[in-house]
Coordinates of N, CA and C in Angstrom, one line a residue:
M1 N -4.0 10.5 -15.6 CA -3.2 11.7 -14.9 C -2.6 10.9 -13.2
G2 N -1.8 11.3 -12.4 CA -1.3 11.1 -11.5 C -0.2 10.1 -11.7
N3 N 0.5 9.9 -12.7 CA 2.2 9.4 -12.9 C 2.8 10.4 -12.5
T4 N 2.9 11.9 -12.2 CA 3.8 12.9 -12.2 C 3.2 13.2 -11.0
Q5 N 4.0 14.2 -10.4 CA 3.8 15.4 -9.7 C 3.9 16.7 -10.2
A6 N 3.0 17.7 -10.4 CA 3.3 19.2 -10.8 C 3.3 20.3 -9.7
Y7 N 4.7 20.4 -9.7 CA 5.5 21.1 -8.8 C 5.2 22.8 -9.5
P8 N 4.5 23.7 -8.7 CA 4.4 25.1 -9.3 C 5.6 25.6 -8.6
I9 N 6.4 26.4 -9.5 CA 7.8 27.1 -9.6 C 7.2 28.6 -9.8
Y10 N 6.6 29.2 -10.4 CA 6.3 30.8 -10.9 C 4.7 31.0 -11.3
H11 N 4.6 32.5 -10.1 CA 2.9 32.5 -10.5 C 3.1 34.1 -10.9
A12 N 2.4 34.5 -11.8 CA 2.2 35.7 -12.4 C 1.1 36.0 -13.0
F13 N 0.5 37.3 -12.9 CA -0.4 37.7 -13.9 C -0.1 38.3 -15.3
D14 N 1.2 38.1 -15.8 CA 1.6 38.2 -17.1 C 1.7 37.3 -17.9
V15 N 0.9 37.0 -18.6 CA 1.2 36.1 -19.7 C 2.4 35.8 -20.4
A16 N 3.0 36.8 -20.8 CA 4.5 36.8 -21.4 C 5.7 36.1 -20.5
S17 N 5.3 36.2 -19.1 CA 6.3 36.2 -18.2 C 6.5 34.9 -18.0
I18 N 4.9 34.4 -18.1 CA 4.7 33.0 -18.0 C 5.3 32.2 -18.8
V19 N 4.9 32.3 -20.3 CA 5.7 31.8 -21.3 C 7.2 32.0 -21.5
S20 N 7.9 33.0 -20.8 CA 9.2 32.8 -21.0 C 9.8 32.2 -19.9
V21 N 9.4 32.1 -18.6 CA 9.7 31.2 -17.8 C 9.8 29.9 -18.0
A22 N 8.2 29.3 -18.6 CA 8.4 27.9 -19.2 C 9.3 27.5 -20.3
S23 N 9.5 28.5 -21.0 CA 10.4 28.3 -22.3 C 11.6 28.1 -21.3
A24 N 12.2 28.8 -20.6 CA 13.5 28.6 -20.2 C 13.7 27.2 -19.8
L25 N 12.7 26.9 -18.8 CA 12.5 25.5 -18.1 C 12.8 24.5 -18.8
V26 N 12.1 24.6 -20.0 CA 11.9 23.5 -21.1 C 13.3 23.8 -21.5
Q27 N 14.4 24.3 -21.9 CA 15.5 24.6 -22.4 C 16.4 23.8 -21.3
C28 N 16.1 23.5 -19.9 CA 17.1 22.8 -19.3 C 16.8 21.3 -19.2
R29 N 16.1 20.8 -20.2 CA 15.9 19.2 -20.7 C 17.2 18.5 -21.4
E30 N 17.5 17.6 -21.2 CA 18.4 16.9 -22.0 C 17.8 16.8 -23.3
V31 N 18.6 17.1 -24.2 CA 18.5 16.9 -25.8 C 18.8 15.9 -26.5
H32 N 18.0 14.9 -27.4 CA 18.3 13.9 -28.1 C 17.9 14.1 -29.3
G33 N 18.9 13.7 -30.3 CA 18.1 13.8 -32.0 C 18.0 15.0 -32.3
A34 N 16.8 15.4 -32.9 CA 16.7 16.9 -33.3 C 16.8 17.8 -32.5
G35 N 16.3 17.4 -31.3 CA 16.5 18.4 -29.7 C 15.3 19.6 -29.7
T36 N 14.4 19.4 -30.5 CA 13.0 20.5 -30.6 C 12.2 19.8 -29.7
A37 N 11.5 21.0 -29.1 CA 10.1 20.3 -28.1 C 9.2 21.5 -28.4
Y38 N 8.2 21.1 -28.7 CA 7.0 22.0 -29.1 C 5.9 21.4 -28.4
P39 N 5.2 22.8 -27.7 CA 4.5 22.8 -26.7 C 2.9 22.2 -27.4
A40 N 2.1 21.7 -27.0 CA 0.6 21.9 -27.1 C 0.0 23.2 -26.4
L41 N -1.3 23.5 -27.2 CA -2.1 24.8 -26.6 C -3.4 24.3 -26.6
D42 N -4.2 24.5 -25.3 CA -5.5 24.5 -25.1 C -5.8 25.8 -24.7
A43 N -6.9 25.9 -25.2 CA -7.6 27.7 -24.7 C -9.0 27.7 -24.8
E44 N -9.8 28.2 -24.0 CA -11.1 28.5 -24.1 C -11.4 29.9 -24.8
L45 N -11.9 30.2 -25.8 CA -11.8 31.4 -26.2 C -13.3 31.9 -26.4
R46 N -13.4 33.2 -26.1 CA -14.8 33.6 -26.1 C -15.1 34.9 -27.0
D47 N -14.3 35.2 -27.8 CA -14.3 36.5 -28.2 C -14.1 36.2 -30.0
V48 N -14.6 36.8 -30.8 CA -14.8 36.5 -32.5 C -13.1 37.0 -32.9
D49 N -12.9 38.4 -32.7 CA -11.8 38.4 -32.9 C -10.3 37.3 -32.6
V50 N -10.4 37.1 -31.4 CA -9.3 36.6 -31.1 C -9.5 34.7 -31.5
A51 N -10.9 34.0 -31.9 CA -10.9 33.2 -32.5 C -10.3 33.2 -33.7
L52 N -10.7 34.7 -34.5 CA -10.3 34.9 -36.0 C -8.7 34.6 -35.8
K53 N -7.8 35.5 -34.9 CA -6.6 35.6 -34.6 C -5.9 34.1 -34.4
A54 N -7.0 33.2 -33.8 CA -6.2 31.7 -33.5 C -6.0 31.0 -34.9
R55 N -7.4 30.9 -35.4 CA -7.9 30.6 -36.7 C -6.0 30.8 -37.9
G56 N -5.9 32.0 -37.8 CA -4.8 32.6 -38.8 C -3.6 31.7 -38.2
L57 N -3.5 32.0 -37.2 CA -2.0 31.3 -36.3 C -2.0 29.7 -36.5
F58 N -3.3 29.0 -36.4 CA -3.2 27.6 -36.1 C -4.3 27.1 -37.0
P59 N -3.8 26.9 -37.9 CA -5.1 26.7 -39.4 C -5.5 24.9 -39.2
E60 N -4.7 24.5 -38.6 CA -4.6 23.0 -38.7 C -5.2 22.6 -37.3
A61 N -5.5 23.6 -36.3 CA -5.7 23.5 -34.9 C -7.4 23.2 -34.9
R62 N -7.7 22.3 -33.6 CA -9.2 22.0 -33.7 C -10.0 22.9 -32.9
F63 N -10.9 23.3 -33.5 CA -11.8 24.5 -32.5 C -13.2 23.1 -32.3
L64 N -13.5 23.2 -30.8 CA -14.4 22.4 -30.2 C -15.6 23.4 -29.8
H65 N -16.6 23.3 -30.5 CA -18.1 23.7 -30.0 C -18.8 22.6 -29.5
R66 N -19.0 22.3 -28.3 CA -20.1 21.7 -27.7 C -19.7 20.1 -28.1
C67 N -20.7 19.9 -29.1 CA -20.4 18.4 -29.5 C -19.8 18.2 -30.6
S68 N -19.5 19.2 -31.1 CA -18.8 19.5 -32.8 C -17.7 20.0 -32.7
G69 N -16.9 19.9 -33.8 CA -15.4 20.5 -33.9 C -15.4 20.9 -35.5
F70 N -14.3 21.4 -35.5 CA -13.8 22.5 -36.6 C -12.6 22.3 -36.6
W71 N -11.9 22.2 -37.9 CA -10.5 22.5 -38.4 C -10.2 23.8 -38.4
G72 N -9.5 24.4 -38.0 CA -9.4 26.0 -38.4 C -9.8 26.5 -39.6
T73 N -9.7 25.5 -40.8 CA -9.6 26.1 -42.1 C -11.3 26.0 -42.2
E74 N -11.9 25.5 -41.5 CA -13.2 25.3 -41.5 C -14.1 26.4 -40.4
L75 N -13.2 26.7 -39.8 CA -14.0 27.7 -38.9 C -14.7 29.2 -40.0
P76 N -15.8 29.5 -39.9 CA -16.7 30.7 -40.3 C -15.9 32.0 -40.4
D77 N -15.9 32.3 -41.4 CA -15.4 33.9 -41.5 C -16.4 34.9 -41.0
D78 N -17.4 34.5 -41.3 CA -18.7 35.7 -40.6 C -18.6 35.7 -39.4
A79 N -18.2 37.1 -38.6 CA -18.3 37.3 -37.5 C -19.8 36.8 -36.6
G80 N -20.6 37.2 -37.4 CA -22.1 36.6 -36.7 C -22.3 35.6 -36.4
V81 N -21.8 34.6 -37.5 CA -22.0 33.3 -37.7 C -20.8 32.7 -36.6
L82 N -19.5 33.2 -36.5 CA -18.9 32.8 -35.6 C -19.2 33.1 -34.0
A83 N -19.5 34.0 -34.0 CA -20.2 34.3 -32.5 C -21.3 33.4 -32.1
G84 N -22.0 33.1 -32.8 CA -23.0 32.1 -32.6 C -22.3 30.5 -32.1
L85 N -20.8 30.4 -32.3 CA -20.4 29.4 -31.9 C -19.8 29.2 -30.6
L86 N -19.7 30.6 -30.4 CA -18.7 30.7 -29.1 C -19.1 30.3 -28.0
P87 N -18.8 30.0 -26.6 CA -17.1 29.6 -26.7 C -16.6 28.4 -27.7
V88 N -15.5 28.4 -27.8 CA -14.8 27.5 -28.8 C -13.6 26.9 -27.9
E89 N -13.2 25.8 -27.8 CA -11.9 25.1 -27.0 C -11.0 25.1 -28.5
L90 N -10.0 25.7 -28.6 CA -8.9 25.4 -29.2 C -8.1 24.5 -28.8
T91 N -7.3 23.6 -29.5 CA -6.5 22.5 -29.4 C -5.3 22.5 -30.6
A92 N -3.9 22.9 -30.1 CA -3.3 23.1 -31.2 C -1.9 22.2 -30.8
E93 N -1.6 21.2 -31.3 CA -0.3 20.8 -31.4 C 0.5 21.1 -31.9
E94 N 1.8 20.7 -31.2 CA 2.9 21.2 -31.6 C 3.4 22.8 -32.2
V95 N 3.2 23.6 -31.1 CA 3.1 25.0 -31.3 C 4.6 25.4 -31.7
G96 N 5.2 25.9 -32.5 CA 6.7 26.0 -33.2 C 7.0 27.3 -32.3
E97 N 8.3 27.6 -31.9 CA 8.8 28.5 -31.6 C 8.3 29.7 -32.2
D98 N 8.4 29.8 -33.7 CA 8.2 30.9 -34.2 C 6.7 31.6 -34.1
I99 N 5.8 31.0 -33.9 CA 4.4 31.6 -33.5 C 4.4 31.5 -31.8
L100 N 5.2 31.1 -31.3 CA 4.8 30.9 -29.2 C 4.8 32.2 -29.1
S101 N 5.3 33.4 -29.5 CA 5.1 34.8 -29.0 C 3.8 35.3 -29.2
E102 N 3.5 34.9 -30.7 CA 1.8 35.6 -31.4 C 0.6 34.5 -30.3
A103 N 0.9 33.3 -30.0 CA -0.2 32.6 -28.7 C -0.2 33.1 -27.5
V104 N 0.8 34.1 -27.4 CA 0.4 35.0 -26.0 C -0.7 35.6 -26.3
E105 N -1.1 36.4 -27.7 CA -2.1 37.0 -28.1 C -3.5 36.4 -28.1
V106 N -3.5 35.2 -28.3 CA -4.3 34.4 -28.1 C -4.5 33.7 -26.6
L107 N -3.6 33.6 -25.4 CA -3.6 33.3 -24.3 C -4.1 34.5 -23.4
R108 N -3.5 35.6 -23.4 CA -3.8 36.7 -22.7 C -5.9 36.6 -22.7
P109 N -6.7 36.7 -23.7 CA -7.8 37.3 -23.4 C -8.6 35.6 -23.2
A110 N -7.9 34.6 -23.3 CA -8.7 33.1 -23.1 C -9.3 33.2 -21.6
V111 N -10.1 32.7 -21.6 CA -11.0 32.2 -20.5 C -9.8 31.4 -19.4
W112 N -9.4 30.6 -20.2 CA -8.2 29.9 -19.8 C -7.5 29.0 -20.7
G113 N -6.2 28.4 -20.4 CA -5.7 27.8 -21.3 C -4.2 27.0 -20.7
Q114 N -3.4 26.8 -21.6 CA -2.4 25.9 -21.3 C -1.5 25.6 -22.4
L115 N -0.3 25.9 -22.2 CA 0.7 25.1 -22.8 C 1.2 24.0 -22.2
A116 N 1.5 23.0 -22.9 CA 1.9 21.6 -22.5 C 3.3 21.0 -23.0
W117 N 4.2 21.2 -22.3 CA 5.8 20.4 -23.2 C 5.6 19.2 -22.5
M118 N 5.2 18.0 -23.2 CA 5.4 16.3 -22.5 C 6.3 15.8 -23.2
G119 N 6.5 15.0 -22.4 CA 8.1 13.7 -22.8 C 9.1 14.5 -22.6
L120 N 9.5 15.4 -21.7 CA 10.9 15.8 -21.7 C 11.9 15.2 -20.7
T121 N 13.2 15.1 -21.3 CA 14.1 14.2 -20.2 C 14.7 15.1 -19.4
W122 N 14.7 15.0 -18.2 CA 15.6 15.7 -17.5 C 16.6 15.0 -17.1
P123 N 17.7 15.9 -17.2 CA 19.4 15.1 -16.8 C 19.3 14.8 -15.3
A124 N 20.6 14.1 -15.3 CA 20.7 13.3 -14.4 C 21.2 14.5 -13.5
I125 N 21.1 14.5 -11.7 CA 21.9 15.1 -11.0 C 22.9 14.5 -10.1
P126 N 24.0 14.2 -10.6 CA 24.9 13.1 -9.8 C 24.7 13.9 -8.1
E127 N 25.2 15.3 -7.9 CA 25.2 15.5 -6.6 C 24.1 15.3 -5.5
L128 N 22.9 14.8 -6.5 CA 21.5 14.2 -5.5 C 21.1 13.1 -5.7
D129 N 22.2 12.2 -6.2 CA 22.1 10.8 -6.7 C 21.1 10.2 -7.5
L130 N 20.8 11.2 -8.4 CA 19.4 11.0 -9.2 C 20.2 10.9 -11.1
G131 N 19.2 9.6 -11.4 CA 19.8 9.5 -12.6 C 18.9 10.6 -13.9
P132 N 18.8 10.2 -14.8 CA 18.2 10.9 -15.7 C 16.6 10.6 -15.8
E133 N 15.8 11.4 -15.6 CA 14.4 11.3 -16.1 C 13.6 11.6 -17.7
Y134 N 12.7 10.7 -17.5 CA 11.6 10.3 -19.1 C 10.7 9.9 -18.5
A135 N 9.6 10.3 -19.7 CA 8.4 9.7 -19.7 C 7.5 10.1 -18.8
R136 N 6.7 11.0 -19.5 CA 5.5 11.7 -18.6 C 5.9 12.8 -17.9
T137 N 7.2 13.3 -18.2 CA 7.7 14.5 -17.5 C 7.6 15.8 -18.6
G138 N 7.7 16.6 -17.9 CA 7.4 18.1 -18.8 C 7.0 19.2 -18.0
V139 N 7.1 20.1 -18.7 CA 6.6 21.6 -18.2 C 5.1 22.2 -18.3
Q140 N 4.4 22.9 -17.8 CA 2.9 22.9 -18.3 C 2.9 24.7 -17.5
A141 N 2.3 25.4 -18.7 CA 2.1 26.7 -18.2 C 0.5 27.1 -18.4
C142 N 0.1 27.4 -17.2 CA -1.2 27.2 -17.0 C -1.8 28.8 -16.9
F143 N -3.0 28.9 -17.4 CA -3.8 30.4 -17.4 C -4.6 30.6 -17.3
N144 N -5.0 30.8 -15.7 CA -6.3 30.8 -15.0 C -7.1 29.4 -14.8
I145 N -5.8 28.5 -14.9 CA -6.1 27.0 -14.2 C -5.1 26.6 -13.2
D146 N -5.2 25.4 -12.5 CA -4.1 25.1 -12.0 C -3.7 23.8 -12.8
A147 N -2.8 23.1 -12.6 CA -2.4 21.7 -13.3 C -3.3 20.7 -13.5
N148 N -4.7 20.8 -12.9 CA -5.6 19.7 -13.0 C -6.9 20.6 -13.7
H149 N -6.6 22.0 -13.9 CA -7.6 22.8 -15.1 C -9.0 23.0 -14.2
E150 N -8.5 23.2 -12.7 CA -9.6 23.6 -11.8 C -9.0 25.5 -12.0
P151 N -10.6 26.1 -11.9 CA -10.2 27.7 -11.8 C -9.3 28.1 -10.8
M152 N -8.5 29.3 -11.2 CA -7.6 30.1 -10.5 C -7.5 31.3 -10.6
T153 N -7.1 32.2 -10.0 CA -6.8 33.7 -10.5 C -5.0 33.5 -10.4
G154 N -4.7 34.1 -11.7 CA -3.7 34.6 -12.4 C -2.9 32.9 -12.9
H155 N -1.5 33.0 -13.4 CA -1.2 31.9 -14.2 C 0.2 31.4 -13.4
T156 N 0.4 30.0 -14.2 CA 1.4 29.6 -13.1 C 2.3 28.7 -14.0
V157 N 3.9 28.4 -13.7 CA 4.1 27.3 -14.3 C 4.8 26.4 -13.3
Y158 N 4.3 25.0 -13.7 CA 4.5 24.0 -13.0 C 5.5 23.2 -14.2
V159 N 6.6 22.4 -13.0 CA 7.4 21.3 -14.0 C 7.1 20.0 -13.1
H160 N 6.9 19.0 -14.1 CA 6.1 17.9 -13.6 C 7.6 16.7 -13.5
V161 N 7.7 16.4 -12.4 CA 8.5 14.9 -12.3 C 7.8 13.9 -11.5
Y162 N 8.3 12.4 -11.6 CA 7.9 11.3 -10.6 C 7.5 11.7 -9.3
P163 N 6.5 11.4 -8.8 CA 6.1 11.8 -7.5 C 6.9 11.5 -6.0
G164 N 7.2 12.2 -5.4 CA 8.5 12.3 -4.6 C 9.7 13.1 -5.0
D165 N 9.4 13.5 -6.2 CA 10.9 13.9 -6.5 C 11.2 15.4 -6.3
E166 N 10.9 15.8 -5.3 CA 11.1 17.3 -5.0 C 11.9 17.9 -5.2
D167 N 13.3 16.8 -4.9 CA 14.4 17.6 -5.2 C 15.3 17.9 -6.4
R168 N 14.4 16.9 -7.4 CA 14.8 17.2 -9.2 C 14.1 18.4 -9.3
A169 N 12.6 18.5 -8.8 CA 11.8 19.9 -9.1 C 12.3 21.2 -8.5
R170 N 13.0 21.2 -7.2 CA 13.6 22.2 -6.9 C 14.8 22.7 -7.8
N171 N 15.5 21.8 -8.0 CA 16.9 21.9 -8.8 C 16.5 22.4 -10.0
L172 N 15.5 22.2 -10.8 CA 15.0 22.4 -12.3 C 14.7 24.1 -12.2
A173 N 13.9 24.4 -11.0 CA 13.6 25.7 -10.8 C 14.5 26.1 -10.7
R174 N 15.5 26.1 -9.6 CA 16.5 27.1 -9.7 C 17.4 27.1 -10.7
L175 N 17.3 26.4 -11.8 CA 18.2 26.4 -12.8 C 17.7 27.7 -13.8
V176 N 16.2 28.3 -13.5 CA 15.8 29.1 -14.5 C 15.7 30.4 -13.0
G177 N 16.3 30.4 -11.9 CA 16.2 31.2 -11.0 C 14.9 31.6 -10.3
K178 N 14.2 30.3 -9.9 CA 13.0 30.1 -9.2 C 13.1 29.0 -8.6
D179 N 12.2 29.0 -7.4 CA 12.1 27.7 -6.6 C 10.5 27.1 -6.6
I180 N 10.5 26.3 -6.1 CA 8.9 25.4 -5.4 C 8.2 26.6 -4.5
I181 N 6.8 26.8 -5.2 CA 6.0 28.2 -4.8 C 4.7 27.7 -3.7
G182 N 5.0 26.3 -3.7 CA 3.5 25.5 -3.1 C 3.6 24.2 -3.2
P183 N 2.3 23.4 -2.6 CA 2.6 22.0 -2.9 C 2.7 21.6 -4.1
P184 N 2.7 20.3 -4.2 CA 2.5 19.5 -5.6 C 1.0 19.2 -5.8
E185 N 1.0 19.4 -7.3 CA -0.2 19.0 -7.5 C -0.4 17.6 -8.5
H186 N -1.3 17.0 -8.8 CA -1.5 15.6 -9.2 C -0.8 16.3 -11.0
G187 N -0.1 15.2 -11.3 CA 0.2 15.5 -12.7 C -0.3 14.9 -13.7
W188 N 0.6 14.3 -14.5 CA 0.1 13.8 -16.0 C 0.2 12.0 -16.0

């Protein structure tokens, strides 16, 4: 951690609007090769129905319970047994666009969660004399936590750039109709 700074650009209490702004910000990247950017999802779940929904959406995900973990396919079907395992931390890599909207249904009741698109390439900004930026940059949508996983009220979208690169962060935020709304936090 700490090789980037995370600039907050949007704060709200609606999970879907946070996902929408974060997804729009991801589209500002410079595309190479296949051009697909999938986020990783992490969330703490304390509800049996939500855990079962998450298992259905992310059968390849890890569900961590204290010191042990289960693949989604190993998570118990029995609601009583599953209730005894809660809370669990869900970790799903490469959440596809086709189920990102359904992931909102898992994030909405989660104690905390995040979507993280890492390793994006930010395009050059010639008018600011900035070349392209890549490596450990990205977008982070945080739900009930800040960029460093400290509890907070509401949800926030962060853009990750190199330390001191506030001009790039502000430029990227403006591309999606937003602006920097607070001081930067430690990033990735």
